[in-house]
Coordinates of C-alpha atoms and ligand atoms in Angstrom, one line a residue:
X1 CA 0.1 0.0 0.1
X2 CA 1.1 3.4 -0.6
X3 CA 1.2 5.8 1.8
X4 CA 1.8 9.7 1.5
X5 CA 1.0 13.0 3.3
X6 CA -0.5 15.5 0.9
X7 CA -0.5 19.2 1.8
X8 CA -4.1 20.4 1.5
X9 CA -7.7 20.1 3.1
X10 CA -9.6 16.6 3.1
X11 CA -12.1 17.9 0.8
X12 CA -10.0 18.3 -2.2
X13 CA -8.6 15.0 -1.7
X14 CA -8.2 12.6 -4.9
X15 CA -9.5 9.6 -3.2
X16 CA -12.8 8.2 -3.7
X17 CA -13.4 8.3 0.2
X18 CA -12.3 10.1 3.0
X19 CA -12.1 9.0 6.7
X20 CA -13.2 11.2 9.7
X21 CA -13.3 10.6 13.5
X22 CA -15.9 11.0 15.6
X23 CA -15.7 11.1 19.6
X24 CA -18.9 9.3 21.3
X25 CA -19.4 11.8 24.1
X26 CA -18.9 14.8 21.8
X27 CA -22.3 16.7 21.0
X28 CA -20.5 18.3 18.0
X29 CA -18.4 17.1 15.3
X30 CA -14.7 17.9 15.9
X31 CA -11.5 18.9 13.6
X32 CA -11.2 17.7 10.4
X33 CA -14.8 16.1 10.8
X34 CA -16.3 19.5 11.5
X35 CA -14.8 21.4 8.6
X36 CA -15.7 18.4 6.3
X37 CA -19.2 19.1 7.6
X38 CA -19.2 22.4 6.6
X39 CA -17.9 21.3 3.3
X40 CA -20.7 19.1 2.9
X41 CA -23.7 21.7 4.2
X42 CA -24.2 19.5 7.3
X43 CA -24.4 16.3 5.9
X44 CA -22.4 14.6 8.4
X45 CA -24.0 16.5 11.5
X46 CA -27.4 14.9 10.1
X47 CA -26.3 11.5 11.2
X48 CA -25.6 12.3 14.8
X49 CA -29.1 14.2 14.9
X50 CA -31.3 11.6 12.9
X51 CA -30.1 9.2 15.6
X52 CA -28.6 6.5 13.0
X53 CA -25.0 7.0 14.2
X54 CA -24.2 7.2 17.9
X55 CA -20.3 7.2 17.7
X56 CA -19.8 4.3 19.8
X57 CA -16.2 3.1 19.6
X58 CA -15.4 1.5 16.5
X59 CA -18.8 2.3 14.7
X60 CA -18.8 3.3 11.5
X61 CA -21.1 5.3 9.3
X62 CA -21.0 5.9 5.4
X63 CA -22.0 9.3 4.0
X64 CA -22.6 9.8 0.3
X65 CA -21.4 13.3 -0.4
X66 CA -23.7 13.8 -3.6
X67 CA -21.4 15.9 -5.5
X68 CA -20.7 18.5 -2.6
X69 CA -16.9 17.3 -2.3
X70 CA -14.6 15.7 -4.6
X71 CA -14.4 12.5 -2.7
X72 CA -17.5 10.3 -3.0
X73 CA -18.0 8.9 0.4
X74 CA -17.2 10.1 3.9
X75 CA -16.4 7.1 6.6
X76 CA -17.4 8.1 9.8
X77 CA -15.7 5.9 12.8
X78 CA -16.2 5.9 16.3
X79 CA -13.4 7.1 18.4
X80 CA -15.1 6.4 21.8
X81 CA -15.0 8.5 24.8
X82 CA -12.8 11.6 24.5
X83 CA -11.3 11.3 27.8
X84 CA -10.4 7.6 26.9
X85 CA -8.9 8.1 23.9
X86 CA -5.5 6.6 23.3
X87 CA -3.3 5.1 20.6
X88 CA -4.8 1.5 20.8
X89 CA -8.3 3.1 20.2
X90 CA -7.1 5.1 17.6
X91 CA -5.3 1.9 15.8
X92 CA -8.5 0.0 15.9
X93 CA -10.6 2.9 14.6
X94 CA -8.3 3.4 11.8
X95 CA -8.1 -0.3 11.0
X96 CA -12.2 -0.5 11.1
X97 CA -12.4 2.5 8.7
X98 CA -10.0 0.7 6.6
X99 CA -11.8 -2.2 6.1
X100 CA -15.1 -0.6 5.6
X101 CA -13.2 1.2 3.0
X102 CA -12.3 -2.1 1.3
X103 CA -16.0 -3.8 2.1
X104 CA -17.1 -0.7 -0.4
X105 CA -15.1 -1.9 -2.9
X106 CA -13.0 1.2 -2.9
X107 CA -9.4 1.1 -3.2
X108 CA -8.1 4.1 -1.8
X109 CA -8.7 6.7 0.8
X110 CA -7.9 10.2 2.5
X111 CA -7.9 11.1 6.2
X112 CA -6.8 14.0 8.3
X113 CA -5.1 13.3 11.9
X114 CA -7.1 16.5 13.3
X115 CA -9.1 15.3 16.2
X116 CA -9.6 18.6 17.9
X117 CA -7.9 19.1 20.9
X118 CA -6.4 15.8 22.0
X119 CA -3.8 14.6 24.6
X120 CA -1.8 12.7 22.2
X121 CA 1.1 14.1 20.3
X122 CA 1.0 14.3 16.5
X123 CA 3.7 11.6 15.9
X124 CA 2.1 9.2 17.9
X125 CA -1.8 9.9 16.5
X126 CA 0.1 9.7 12.8
X127 CA 2.1 6.2 13.8
X128 CA -1.2 4.7 15.4
X129 CA -3.2 5.9 12.3
X130 CA -0.9 4.0 10.0
X131 CA -0.2 1.2 11.9
X132 CA -4.2 0.5 12.5
X133 CA -4.5 0.6 8.8
X134 CA -2.0 -1.9 7.7
X135 CA -2.1 -3.9 10.3
X136 CA -5.8 -4.3 10.2
X137 CA -5.9 -5.1 6.4
X138 CA -3.6 -7.7 6.8
X139 CA -4.7 -10.9 4.8
X140 CA -2.8 -14.3 4.1
X141 CA -4.1 -15.1 0.7
X142 CA -0.9 -16.8 -0.9
X143 CA -2.6 -20.5 -0.8
X144 CA -6.0 -19.1 -2.5
X145 CA -6.1 -20.1 -6.1
X146 CA -9.6 -19.8 -6.9
X147 CA -11.5 -16.4 -7.9
X148 CA -8.3 -14.5 -6.9
X149 CA -9.8 -11.3 -8.4
X150 CA -12.4 -11.3 -5.5
X151 CA -9.4 -10.6 -3.1
X152 CA -10.1 -7.0 -2.3
X153 CA -7.2 -4.5 -1.1
X154 CA -6.7 -1.0 -0.3
X155 CA -3.6 0.4 -1.9
X156 CA -3.6 4.1 -1.3
X157 CA -3.9 5.8 2.1
X158 CA -3.3 9.7 1.9
X159 CA -2.9 11.8 4.9
X160 CA -3.9 15.3 4.2
X161 CA -2.3 18.0 6.2
X162 CA -2.1 21.8 5.6
X163 CA 0.9 22.6 7.9
X164 CA 4.5 22.4 6.7
X165 CA 6.0 21.4 9.9
X166 CA 3.3 18.8 10.7
X167 CA 4.0 17.4 7.1
X168 CA 7.2 16.6 8.3
X169 CA 6.3 15.3 11.6
X170 CA 3.4 13.1 10.2
X171 CA 5.9 12.0 7.2
X172 CA 8.6 10.5 9.5
X173 CA 6.0 8.6 11.9
X174 CA 4.4 7.3 9.0
X175 CA 7.5 6.0 7.6
X176 CA 8.2 4.5 11.0
X177 CA 4.8 2.8 11.2
X178 CA 5.3 1.5 7.7
X179 CA 8.6 -0.3 8.3
X180 CA 7.3 -1.8 11.4
X181 CA 4.2 -3.0 10.1
X182 CA 5.7 -4.6 7.1
X183 CA 7.8 -6.4 9.8
X184 CA 4.7 -7.4 11.4
X185 CA 3.5 -8.6 8.2
X186 CA 6.6 -10.7 7.6
X187 CA 6.3 -11.9 10.7
X188 CA 2.2 -13.1 10.4
X189 CA 3.4 -14.7 7.1
X190 CA 6.0 -16.9 8.5
X191 CA 3.4 -18.1 11.1
X192 CA 0.6 -18.4 8.6
X193 CA 2.7 -20.5 6.3
X194 CA 1.9 -24.4 7.2
X195 CA 4.8 -26.4 8.0
X196 CA 5.1 -28.1 4.8
X197 CA 6.1 -25.0 3.5
X198 CA 7.8 -23.5 6.3
X199 CA 10.5 -26.0 7.5
X200 CA 13.8 -25.3 9.4
X201 CA 15.6 -25.0 6.2
X202 CA 12.8 -22.6 4.6
X203 CA 12.6 -20.6 7.9
X204 CA 16.4 -20.2 7.9
X205 CA 16.2 -19.1 4.3
X206 CA 13.7 -16.4 5.2
X207 CA 16.1 -15.2 7.7
X208 CA 18.7 -15.0 5.1
X209 CA 16.1 -13.2 2.7
X210 CA 15.6 -10.5 5.5
X211 CA 19.3 -10.0 5.6
X212 CA 19.8 -9.6 2.0
X213 CA 19.7 -5.6 1.7
X214 CA 20.0 -4.9 5.2
X215 CA 22.6 -4.3 7.7
X216 CA 22.1 -7.8 9.4
X217 CA 24.4 -10.5 9.3
X218 CA 23.1 -14.2 9.3
X219 CA 24.8 -17.3 9.9
X220 CA 22.8 -20.7 10.0
X221 CA 24.0 -23.8 11.4
X222 CA 23.3 -27.2 10.9
X223 CA 23.8 -30.5 12.6
X224 CA 27.4 -31.3 12.3
X225 CA 28.0 -27.8 14.1
X226 CA 25.4 -28.7 16.6
X227 CA 27.0 -32.0 17.2
X228 CA 30.5 -30.3 17.7
X229 CA 29.0 -27.9 20.6
X230 CA 27.0 -30.6 22.1
X231 CA 23.6 -29.1 21.8
X232 CA 22.1 -32.5 22.5
X233 CA 19.0 -30.9 23.5
X234 CA 18.2 -29.5 20.4
X235 CA 19.3 -32.3 18.3
X236 CA 17.2 -34.7 20.1
X237 CA 14.3 -32.9 19.5
X238 CA 15.2 -32.9 15.8
X239 CA 15.9 -37.0 16.0
X240 CA 12.2 -37.7 15.1
X241 CA 11.8 -35.5 11.9
X242 CA 13.8 -36.1 8.4
X243 CA 14.0 -32.4 8.3
X244 CA 17.2 -31.2 9.3
X245 CA 17.5 -28.9 12.7
X246 CA 18.6 -25.4 12.1
X247 CA 20.3 -22.5 14.6
X248 CA 19.9 -19.4 12.9
X249 CA 21.6 -16.5 14.1
X250 CA 21.1 -12.7 13.0
X251 CA 23.4 -10.1 14.3
X252 CA 22.5 -6.5 13.7
X253 CA 25.0 -3.7 15.0
X254 CA 23.4 -0.2 15.0
X255 CA 25.2 0.7 18.4
X256 CA 29.0 1.0 19.4
X257 CA 31.3 -1.5 18.8
X258 CA 32.0 -1.5 22.6
X259 CA 28.4 -2.1 23.6
X260 CA 27.2 -5.6 24.6
X261 CA 24.2 -6.7 22.6
X262 CA 20.4 -7.4 23.6
X263 CA 20.2 -11.1 22.9
X264 CA 16.7 -12.1 21.6
X265 CA 16.1 -15.8 21.3
X266 CA 12.9 -17.2 19.4
X267 CA 11.2 -20.7 19.8
X268 CA 11.4 -22.0 16.3
X269 CA 9.3 -25.1 16.1
X270 CA 8.0 -25.1 12.7
X271 CA 5.6 -27.9 13.8
X272 CA 4.8 -29.3 17.0
X273 CA 3.2 -33.0 17.0
X274 CA 4.3 -33.5 20.6
X275 CA 6.6 -36.4 19.3
X276 CA 6.2 -39.6 20.9
X277 CA 4.2 -38.1 23.9
X278 CA 1.7 -37.3 20.8
X279 CA -0.6 -34.5 20.8
X280 CA -4.6 -35.1 20.3
X281 CA -5.6 -34.8 16.7
X282 CA -7.7 -31.8 17.4
X283 CA -6.5 -28.6 16.5
X284 CA -3.0 -29.9 16.0
X285 CA -2.9 -28.0 12.9
X286 CA -2.5 -25.0 14.6
X287 CA 0.9 -26.3 15.8
X288 CA 2.5 -24.9 12.4
X289 CA 2.5 -21.7 14.6
X290 CA 5.0 -23.2 17.0
X291 CA 7.9 -20.9 15.7
X292 CA 6.0 -17.6 16.1
X293 CA 8.8 -16.8 18.8
X294 CA 11.2 -17.0 16.0
X295 CA 9.5 -15.5 13.7
X296 CA 9.0 -12.4 15.9
X297 CA 12.9 -12.4 16.2
X298 CA 13.0 -12.3 12.5
X299 CA 10.6 -9.4 12.2
X300 CA 12.3 -7.6 14.9
X301 CA 15.6 -7.8 13.4
X302 CA 13.8 -6.5 10.2
X303 CA 12.3 -3.6 11.8
X304 CA 15.4 -2.4 13.6
X305 CA 17.5 -2.2 10.6
X306 CA 15.1 -0.5 8.6
X307 CA 14.5 1.9 11.1
X308 CA 18.6 2.1 11.8
X309 CA 18.4 1.9 15.6
X310 CA 21.4 2.8 17.4
X311 CA 21.3 -0.7 19.4
X312 CA 23.2 -4.0 18.7
X313 CA 21.2 -6.9 18.8
X314 CA 21.5 -10.4 18.3
X315 CA 18.7 -13.2 17.2
X316 CA 18.9 -16.5 17.7
X317 CA 16.4 -19.1 16.6
X318 CA 16.4 -23.2 17.2
X319 CA 14.3 -24.2 14.6
X320 CA 13.3 -28.0 14.4
X321 CA 10.0 -30.1 13.8
X322 CA 8.9 -32.1 16.7
X323 CA 7.8 -35.4 15.0
X324 CA 7.3 -39.1 16.5
X325 CA 9.8 -40.7 13.7
X326 CA 11.3 -44.1 14.2
X327 CA 14.7 -42.7 15.7
X328 CA 12.6 -39.9 17.9
X329 CA 13.8 -39.1 21.4
X330 CA 11.6 -40.7 24.2
X331 CA 9.9 -40.1 27.4
X332 CA 12.6 -41.3 30.2
X333 CA 15.7 -40.6 28.1
X334 CA 18.4 -38.4 29.8
X335 CA 20.0 -35.7 27.6
X336 CA 23.3 -33.9 28.1
X337 CA 22.7 -30.2 27.1
X338 CA 25.3 -28.0 25.6
X339 CA 25.6 -26.7 29.1
X340 CA 26.7 -30.1 30.4
X341 CA 23.7 -30.0 32.8
X342 CA 21.4 -32.9 32.4
X343 CA 17.8 -33.3 31.5
X344 CA 15.5 -36.5 32.0
X345 CA 12.7 -36.3 29.5
X346 CA 9.4 -36.8 31.1
X347 CA 7.5 -35.5 27.9
X348 CA 8.7 -35.3 24.3
X349 CA 5.8 -32.5 24.2
X350 CA 7.8 -30.3 26.2
X351 CA 10.2 -29.4 23.6
X352 CA 10.3 -25.7 23.5
X353 CA 12.1 -25.7 26.7
X354 CA 14.9 -28.2 25.3
X355 CA 15.6 -26.4 22.2
X356 CA 15.6 -23.3 24.1
X357 CA 18.3 -24.3 26.9
X358 CA 20.8 -25.0 24.1
X359 CA 19.9 -21.9 22.3
X360 CA 20.7 -20.0 25.9
X361 CA 23.8 -21.5 26.0
X362 CA 25.0 -20.7 22.5
X363 CA 23.9 -17.2 22.8
X364 CA 26.5 -17.0 26.0
X365 CA 29.5 -16.4 23.0
X366 CA 27.9 -13.1 22.4
X367 CA 28.3 -11.8 26.0
X368 CA 24.7 -10.5 26.2
X369 CA 23.8 -7.4 28.2
X370 CA 20.5 -8.7 28.8
X371 CA 18.5 -12.0 27.0
X372 CA 14.9 -11.9 26.4
X373 CA 13.1 -15.0 24.9
X374 CA 10.2 -15.4 23.0
X375 CA 8.3 -18.7 22.8
X376 CA 4.9 -20.4 22.3
X377 CA 5.9 -22.4 25.3
X378 CA 2.8 -23.5 27.4
X379 CA -0.8 -24.5 27.3
X380 CA -0.8 -23.5 30.8
X381 CA 0.0 -19.9 30.0
X382 CA -3.3 -19.6 27.9
X383 CA -5.1 -21.2 30.7
X384 CA -3.8 -18.4 32.9
X385 CA -4.0 -15.5 30.7
X386 CA -5.9 -16.6 27.6
X387 CA -4.9 -15.0 23.9
X388 CA -5.1 -11.3 25.0
X389 CA -1.8 -11.4 27.1
X390 CA 1.7 -12.6 27.1
X391 CA 3.0 -14.3 30.0
X392 CA 6.1 -12.3 31.3
X393 CA 8.7 -14.1 33.8
X394 CA 12.0 -13.0 34.6
X395 CA 15.1 -11.9 36.8
X396 CA 15.3 -8.2 36.5
X397 CA 12.7 -5.6 37.9
X398 CA 14.5 -2.9 35.8
X399 CA 14.2 -5.1 32.5
X400 CA 11.0 -6.2 33.1
X401 CA 10.0 -2.7 33.6
X402 CA 11.2 -1.6 30.3
X403 CA 9.1 -4.2 28.7
X404 CA 5.9 -3.0 30.7
X405 CA 6.3 0.5 29.3
X406 CA 6.7 -1.0 25.5
X407 CA 3.8 -3.2 26.3
X408 CA 1.6 0.1 27.2
X409 CA 3.0 2.0 24.1
X410 CA 2.5 -0.9 21.9
X411 CA -0.7 -2.6 23.5
X412 CA 0.9 -5.7 22.9
X413 CA -0.4 -6.8 26.9
X414 CA 2.1 -8.6 29.1
X415 CA 1.3 -9.7 32.6
X416 CA 4.0 -10.9 35.0
X417 CA 3.7 -14.4 36.8
X418 CA 6.2 -15.0 39.7
X419 CA 9.2 -17.5 39.4
X420 CA 8.7 -19.0 43.0
X421 CA 12.0 -20.6 44.2
X422 CA 9.9 -23.3 46.0
X423 CA 8.6 -24.4 42.8
X424 CA 12.2 -25.8 41.4
X425 CA 11.3 -28.7 43.3
X426 CA 8.7 -30.0 40.6
X427 CA 11.5 -30.2 38.1
X428 CA 13.8 -31.9 40.0
X429 CA 14.6 -35.5 38.6
X430 CA 15.6 -38.7 40.3
X431 CA 17.9 -39.6 37.6
X432 CA 19.2 -36.4 36.4
X433 CA 19.6 -32.4 37.2
X434 CA 16.3 -31.6 35.9
X435 CA 13.2 -33.1 34.3
X436 CA 11.6 -31.4 31.5
X437 CA 8.0 -31.1 32.9
X438 CA 6.8 -29.9 36.4
X439 CA 3.4 -31.2 36.1
X440 CA 0.0 -29.3 35.1
X441 CA -0.1 -27.0 38.2
X442 CA 1.8 -23.8 37.2
X443 CA 2.7 -24.9 34.1
X444 CA 4.0 -21.8 32.7
X445 CA 6.0 -21.1 35.6
X446 CA 7.6 -24.5 35.9
X447 CA 8.7 -24.0 32.2
X448 CA 10.1 -20.9 32.6
X449 CA 12.2 -22.3 36.0
X450 CA 13.5 -24.6 33.6
X451 CA 14.9 -22.0 31.3
X452 CA 16.2 -20.1 34.1
X453 CA 18.7 -23.0 34.7
X454 CA 20.5 -22.3 31.3
X455 CA 20.4 -18.3 31.6
X456 CA 23.9 -17.0 32.3
X457 CA 24.9 -14.0 34.7
X458 CA 22.5 -11.2 33.2
X459 CA 19.0 -9.9 33.5
X460 CA 16.8 -12.5 31.4
X461 CA 12.8 -11.9 30.5
X462 CA 11.0 -14.8 29.1
X463 CA 7.7 -13.8 27.3
X464 CA 5.4 -16.9 26.6
X465 CA 3.5 -15.9 23.4
X466 CA 1.5 -19.2 23.6
X467 CA -1.8 -17.7 23.5
X468 CA -1.5 -14.2 21.6
X469 CA 0.4 -16.1 18.8
X470 CA -2.4 -17.2 17.0
X471 CA -5.9 -15.8 17.3
X472 CA -9.1 -17.7 16.8
X473 CA -11.1 -14.2 16.5
X474 CA -10.7 -10.7 14.7
X475 CA -9.3 -8.3 16.9
X476 CA -9.7 -4.6 16.1
X477 CA -6.5 -4.3 14.1
X478 CA -5.3 -8.2 14.3
X479 CA -7.4 -10.3 12.0
X480 CA -7.7 -13.8 13.1
X481 CA -4.9 -15.9 12.7
X482 CA -1.3 -15.0 12.6
X483 CA -0.8 -12.0 14.9
X484 CA 2.9 -11.3 14.9
X485 CA 2.9 -10.6 18.8
X486 CA 6.4 -9.8 20.1
X487 CA 7.6 -7.6 17.0
X488 CA 5.5 -4.4 17.9
X489 CA 6.7 -5.1 21.7
X490 CA 10.1 -5.5 21.2
X491 CA 10.7 -3.0 18.8
X492 CA 9.0 -0.2 21.0
X493 CA 11.7 -1.8 23.9
X494 CA 14.5 -1.3 21.5
X495 CA 13.8 2.1 20.1
X496 CA 13.8 3.2 24.1
X497 CA 17.1 1.1 24.7
X498 CA 19.6 4.0 24.6
X499 CA 17.3 6.3 26.9
X500 CA 17.6 6.2 30.6
X501 CA 20.9 3.7 30.1
Ligands
BES601 N1 4.1 -25.6 21.8 C1 3.2 -26.0 22.9 C2 2.5 -25.1 23.8 C3 1.2 -24.7 22.9 C4 0.1 -25.2 23.4 C5 1.2 -23.6 22.2 C6 -0.8 -24.8 22.5 C7 0.0 -22.9 21.6 C8 -0.8 -23.4 21.9 C9 4.3 -26.9 23.6 O1 5.4 -27.3 23.0 C10 3.6 -27.8 24.5 O2 3.4 -28.9 23.9 N2 3.8 -27.6 25.7 C11 3.2 -28.4 27.0 C12 4.2 -28.7 28.1 C13 3.8 -29.8 29.4 C14 3.9 -31.1 27.9 C15 4.5 -29.9 30.1 C16 1.6 -28.2 27.3 O3 1.5 -26.9 27.2 O4 0.9 -28.8 27.0
MN602 MN1 5.2 -29.2 22.4
ZN603 ZN1 6.0 -26.5 21.2

């Protein structure tokens, strides 16, 4: 989609449709809506009087402008109550407006970002509006072959503005939002792609593809390398599959050479059947999304390189299938991980923590300033927090605080679960150092406690994204399916990395 900022008034815009917002508790039209209403002889204001439009949050109305202004249609979208207005509502409203435009078979629209007097800054408004439009219009159509002409797209979004200084602010913010949304799209595509088309090898190729033309270095390591380093936890998970596992490392150095990197580790199980501890068939197809942590890492690397953030970041993705082949690892097996620590396998379906354990050990070589992992790790986290909220566990208050701030800025919600020392009891093994499951109670927590055993001496945060990675229902600006969760969260976190430190 082409997003541009044009100098001029909304009524003169070249697109077939324009979008204006309305606050539920405002008796009159505000900002651009009010100006446009005057241009249209009060046509928009009539909506409010005749009671056909209440302006509830995300409620839309379409007005035919009958030749009074150049654009044929005005889409009015509810912004909710003025006092409650925030970036998240703006994203949702612009997503809804853009979808309404798409439903009308219109391929381009314009809008002004003047909502009267509000508390948000113009760059936040512009970023949120563009993000809402782009993220909300996402579609995964790669495998549709019949009637492709029926797939509707919106190709143009013009932001109208009269003030030169504001035009500059909006252009910069829009570009930022475009870069970030592009990375979210990329991440969503990886997750949505089924495992026959998204093997560890293909995932590694995608990482290479992202690095091409960007300031990112990619290294892909195969089995011989893993064997040499003693990555038996990762190798064991891979044994049941004929697809070779890959360890993907992406390095972006935007900061000073002397600065230790932020290391991001993403779980890259391209399909999780459960292995010998096989999962029930029902909804097993959703396990194509078990590489959502890894795909988030790829999206994050893409976005920060495009934004040229002044930070050093390493992304590490252990990638493999988890299948019950003839050589598959089995319950009862004892594995020696790269760290030297031994693990008794209780369930081959608790594979994520195994591949992450070795990836954490590998991360040591980068001398991390902090380590953050993202993983669709436990069903228990979905039980605890549902699919709206990411489970956050970690050892460092400052780091968790920064992630909370990024969460508030992006609307990618996180909630902390504790890491009580006492629960370490649950993952003690009789035959090895640890076992890979701690039973059902507190399953998200015991998984994180397991991971903690493999973390070096630096701040660490674990984000369990099992719930939000794949959505069963549409959200205001996240269509059902792969959400790309983690990308916007971590990019917001990294944009603020330098500040304060
Ligand atoms: N990938 C799953 C977790 C998952 C479940 C993600 C549902 C998204 C939706 C993970 O590998 C897994 O199977 N975890 C087990 C752990 C258990 C065996 C201790 C689980 O949560 O049931
Ligand atoms: Mn599993
Ligand atoms: Zn899994």
